C-alpha positions as MATLAB code, in Angstrom:
seq = 'XXXXXXXXXXXXXXXXXXXXXXXXXXXXXXXXXXXXXXXXXXXXXXXXXXXXXXXXXXXXXXXXXXXXXXXXXXXXXXXXXXXXXXXXXXXXXXXXXXXXXXXXXXXXXXXXXXXXXXXXXXXXXXXXXXXXXXXXXXXXXXXXXXXXXXXXXXXXXXXXXXXXXXXXXXX';
ca = [
      11.830   10.269   51.538;
      13.601   10.981   48.336;
      15.562   14.422   48.686;
      16.729   16.496   45.600;
      19.800   18.386   46.696;
      20.745   21.390   44.688;
      23.819   23.713   44.787;
      22.537   26.464   42.575;
      24.687   28.253   39.976;
      24.679   29.336   36.318;
      27.739   27.724   34.753;
      27.667   24.715   37.153;
      24.713   23.310   39.109;
      25.431   20.592   41.567;
      22.705   18.125   42.155;
      22.155   14.856   44.117;
      19.296   12.336   44.838;
      19.457   10.910   48.492;
      16.828    8.483   49.848;
      16.601    9.021   53.539;
      14.480    6.859   56.114;
      14.799    7.916   59.591;
      18.533    7.854   60.148;
      19.380    5.937   57.210;
      20.574    7.674   53.974;
      21.660    6.231   50.734;
      23.172    8.265   47.820;
      21.142    7.369   44.622;
      23.199    9.766   42.170;
      24.921   13.063   42.039;
      26.603   15.114   39.586;
      26.525   18.418   37.930;
      24.739   20.244   35.033;
      26.858   22.622   33.028;
      26.039   25.432   30.856;
      28.345   26.541   27.874;
      30.250   29.849   28.578;
      29.738   32.439   26.038;
      26.158   31.715   25.423;
      23.201   33.814   26.067;
      21.543   33.999   29.551;
      18.300   32.865   28.104;
      19.792   29.818   26.453;
      21.753   28.920   29.612;
      18.564   29.196   31.810;
      16.552   27.067   29.416;
      19.201   24.386   29.400;
      19.040   24.497   33.363;
      15.280   24.396   33.204;
      15.149   21.531   30.686;
      17.803   19.391   32.674;
      16.040   20.060   36.123;
      12.754   18.738   34.488;
      14.495   15.736   33.134;
      16.178   14.808   36.699;
      12.681   15.317   38.541;
      11.152   13.146   35.813;
      13.645   10.416   36.039;
      14.087   10.265   40.046;
      10.695   11.521   41.162;
      11.834   13.405   44.241;
       9.547   14.141   47.313;
      11.288   17.395   48.335;
      14.149   19.841   47.341;
      16.779   21.088   49.540;
      18.612   24.104   47.960;
      21.098   26.471   49.109;
      20.025   30.067   49.836;
      21.793   32.688   47.954;
      24.696   34.471   49.724;
      26.212   37.698   48.227;
      29.827   38.157   49.161;
      31.662   40.905   47.263;
      30.754   40.076   43.773;
      27.057   41.070   43.210;
      27.229   40.527   39.456;
      28.073   36.746   40.110;
      25.171   36.605   42.678;
      22.713   37.972   40.139;
      23.794   35.356   37.673;
      23.265   32.586   40.165;
      19.911   33.955   41.250;
      18.690   33.676   37.690;
      19.696   29.992   37.719;
      18.302   29.544   41.127;
      14.999   30.998   39.891;
      14.632   28.420   37.007;
      15.449   25.663   39.444;
      12.871   26.682   41.889;
      10.309   27.159   39.017;
      10.869   23.488   37.835;
      10.552   22.213   41.342;
       7.342   24.331   41.873;
       5.744   23.184   38.720;
       6.488   19.608   39.715;
       4.765   20.018   43.101;
       8.027   19.443   44.916;
       8.073   20.940   48.386;
      11.129   23.255   48.677;
      13.413   23.629   51.765;
      16.142   26.510   51.762;
      19.375   26.357   53.961;
      22.111   28.655   54.527;
      25.772   27.372   54.049;
      26.042   27.673   57.747;
      23.120   25.490   58.492;
      24.469   22.872   55.978;
      27.990   22.863   57.568;
      26.502   22.621   60.996;
      24.126   19.630   59.953;
      26.899   17.785   58.082;
      30.080   18.647   59.884;
      28.831   19.713   63.178;
      30.405   23.072   63.059;
      28.935   25.972   61.143;
      32.470   27.308   60.245;
      33.852   24.100   58.730;
      35.759   24.378   55.558;
      34.892   22.713   52.192;
      37.296   19.829   52.768;
      35.815   18.994   56.288;
      32.337   18.984   54.761;
      33.128   16.831   51.708;
      34.902   14.275   53.948;
      31.870   14.061   56.338;
      29.628   13.525   53.261;
      31.833   10.501   52.229;
      31.610    9.237   55.780;
      27.934    9.851   56.551;
      26.997    7.938   53.233;
      29.810    5.307   53.723;
      31.221    6.230   50.200;
      34.446    4.875   48.897;
      35.514    8.458   47.711;
      33.956   11.823   47.932;
      31.423   12.813   45.263;
      32.877   14.810   42.337;
      32.904   17.461   41.249;
      32.763   19.830   44.380;
      29.317   21.058   43.231;
      27.885   17.645   43.427;
      29.264   17.146   46.863;
      27.973   20.405   47.951;
      24.417   19.171   46.641;
      24.796   15.951   48.609;
      25.484   17.884   51.719;
      22.338   20.065   51.217;
      20.321   16.621   50.872;
      21.969   15.420   54.071;
      21.241   18.741   55.742;
      17.481   18.276   54.895;
      17.351   14.705   56.038;
      18.821   15.573   59.325;
      16.748   18.636   59.792;
      13.536   16.952   58.790;
      13.964   14.256   61.345;
      14.945   16.592   64.136;
      12.830   16.752   67.397;
      11.947   20.343   66.307;
      10.332   19.378   63.256;
       8.426   16.540   64.831;
       6.684   19.001   67.022;
       4.387   20.112   64.400;
       6.436   23.283   63.181;
       5.979   23.095   59.392;
       8.792   25.787   58.879;
      12.158   24.297   57.829;
      14.078   24.379   61.179;
      17.383   25.744   61.713;
      20.253   23.403   62.626;
      22.224   26.156   64.394;
];
């Protein structure tokens, strides 16, 4: 299974492509899409949509694993991220890619074994799980890899094998 991991945003979107076969995972590529500051929202969304379509066309993923939105104190930032996330979901939907959504807590639990793990712990576990010489850069890309690992582990869990088609929780 080829998993397209996405850490959504508006200014920076982390992405990863991870091939998973049972308990084996291999990082194919990862990186970040950046949109220029001080440009219109429409222009930034167009850039994200076009780049998503290019990545989908180049790597032909089977599924997308994307982080659910979490609104903290700054709702304005959350709304901007929601716009970006919307065009990401649209690109995947139009390409016929099945979409799975995970909370930050679920990702941390699946990757680090602890739902309250800090960013450094999660990134180090990403490096260890995939046997990488160094952690993926930038952090947004590492987060996208963690999302792909989360889906790989969740999709092979005993809960998902019992016929429940809903994305299973790892917590």
